[in-house]
XYZ file of C-alpha atoms in Angstrom:
138
model
C -6.101 -22.126 -58.779
C -6.676 -19.357 -60.281
C -10.035 -17.400 -62.025
C -10.398 -14.441 -63.598
C -13.326 -12.755 -66.376
C -12.711 -10.163 -68.737
C -15.832 -7.721 -69.532
C -16.027 -5.227 -72.269
C -19.238 -3.810 -71.858
C -20.571 0.192 -71.804
C -22.257 0.707 -68.211
C -26.081 0.647 -67.818
C -26.641 3.048 -65.313
C -24.487 5.672 -62.983
C -21.783 4.390 -60.325
C -22.957 4.047 -57.179
C -20.759 5.371 -54.268
C -20.960 4.619 -50.712
C -19.065 3.573 -48.202
C -18.883 1.015 -45.706
C -19.042 1.551 -41.611
C -15.756 2.065 -41.274
C -15.233 4.095 -44.376
C -14.349 2.585 -46.671
C -15.326 3.343 -50.394
C -17.940 1.007 -52.403
C -19.141 1.899 -56.353
C -21.002 -0.850 -58.462
C -22.248 -0.265 -61.124
C -23.863 -2.729 -64.416
C -22.315 -3.495 -67.722
C -23.774 -5.105 -70.189
C -21.748 -6.652 -72.662
C -23.413 -7.208 -76.433
C -22.232 -10.413 -78.592
C -23.651 -10.186 -82.574
C -23.677 -13.245 -84.549
C -25.440 -14.480 -87.907
C -27.722 -17.370 -87.097
C -28.030 -20.206 -89.370
C -31.227 -18.111 -91.109
C -28.651 -15.392 -91.917
C -30.699 -12.987 -89.782
C -28.162 -11.343 -87.180
C -28.894 -12.064 -83.688
C -27.506 -9.969 -80.200
C -27.270 -11.002 -77.285
C -26.990 -8.953 -73.740
C -25.179 -10.218 -70.875
C -25.423 -7.896 -68.040
C -22.893 -8.316 -64.871
C -23.110 -5.993 -61.399
C -19.566 -4.865 -60.998
C -18.793 -4.351 -56.846
C -14.935 -1.598 -57.242
C -13.491 -1.120 -53.541
C -11.093 1.218 -51.717
C -9.617 3.882 -54.719
C -10.540 1.614 -57.567
C -14.269 2.944 -55.855
C -13.089 6.241 -56.246
C -11.612 6.625 -59.803
C -14.839 4.890 -61.218
C -17.388 7.130 -59.295
C -15.204 10.348 -60.462
C -15.136 9.223 -63.929
C -17.831 6.327 -65.249
C -20.748 7.979 -66.427
C -24.091 5.933 -68.038
C -22.803 4.434 -70.989
C -18.846 4.662 -70.930
C -17.393 1.716 -72.329
C -14.862 0.029 -70.086
C -12.772 -3.359 -69.607
C -13.279 -4.821 -66.555
C -11.172 -7.452 -65.403
C -12.349 -9.061 -61.998
C -13.263 -12.609 -60.517
C -16.509 -13.954 -60.912
C -18.908 -14.266 -57.037
C -21.142 -16.930 -56.825
C -23.969 -16.059 -58.986
C -27.280 -14.736 -57.149
C -30.699 -17.183 -58.890
C -33.626 -14.660 -59.148
C -37.283 -14.571 -61.340
C -37.491 -11.686 -63.351
C -40.553 -9.578 -64.348
C -41.831 -12.224 -66.579
C -41.855 -15.285 -64.310
C -38.860 -16.576 -65.811
C -35.881 -17.974 -64.000
C -32.574 -15.529 -64.172
C -29.211 -15.227 -62.810
C -27.635 -11.816 -61.319
C -23.702 -12.129 -62.699
C -21.471 -10.360 -60.304
C -18.265 -9.662 -60.366
C -15.193 -7.582 -58.362
C -13.459 -5.481 -60.015
C -9.340 -6.416 -59.909
C -8.462 -3.383 -63.248
C -11.236 -1.327 -64.591
C -9.597 0.793 -68.262
C -11.896 3.684 -69.152
C -12.472 3.125 -72.469
C -14.382 6.326 -73.855
C -12.027 8.520 -73.665
C -12.265 12.139 -72.007
C -10.456 14.548 -74.365
C -6.823 14.922 -76.743
C -7.266 10.900 -77.150
C -6.003 10.233 -73.692
C -7.039 7.065 -72.075
C -8.176 6.949 -68.076
C -6.739 3.277 -66.792
C -7.711 2.481 -62.727
C -6.240 -0.779 -61.376
C -6.731 -1.760 -57.558
C -3.216 -0.419 -56.134
C -3.419 2.995 -57.665
C -4.841 6.559 -59.025
C -6.015 6.544 -62.516
C -3.389 7.171 -65.326
C -3.617 8.810 -68.327
C -2.722 6.802 -70.862
C -1.979 7.975 -75.121
C -4.420 6.023 -77.487
C -7.552 6.494 -79.124
C -8.840 2.998 -78.014
C -7.067 -0.094 -77.671
C -4.754 -2.049 -79.567
C -3.769 -5.844 -79.879
C -1.397 -5.464 -76.301
C -4.391 -4.754 -74.030
C -6.804 -7.329 -74.983
C -5.666 -10.308 -72.331
C -5.578 -13.861 -74.479
C-alpha cells in the first residue's frame, strides 16, 4: 500500500524549527491551498484549505532557512491521521497534517534560480522561473 499527497500553496506563517531531545531538527509550517471556481450562479467561489506540514532532518533545516511567510511551495508527503477540533465559532473542523518528503521552493530568489529540497539532501539550485509540465506529478 502507498499514499502520497502533493500540495501547491503559500506559507501562512514563518517556519518554526526546533530539535528533538536527541538533537534531530524538525520544522513546522502551514500551507494554504486555494481553489477557485465559478458557481452555477456565475459568481466566483473561493475555498482555502490549510495543511500543517512537518519536515525532518536536513529537509527541516533547509525549509527553515529558505522559506518565509507567503512563500509559494510544492510539498510532497504523506498524510497523517486528521485531528478533530472545534473552531472559534464552535464548528467542528479537522487539522490536516502532512509529513514532508520533498519540498520545492516555487518563490524564486534572484536570477531565476529555484531551490529544491528533498528528504535526502541539501538545497539544489534549478534553473527556471516556475514549474514546467514535467514538474507536475500527475
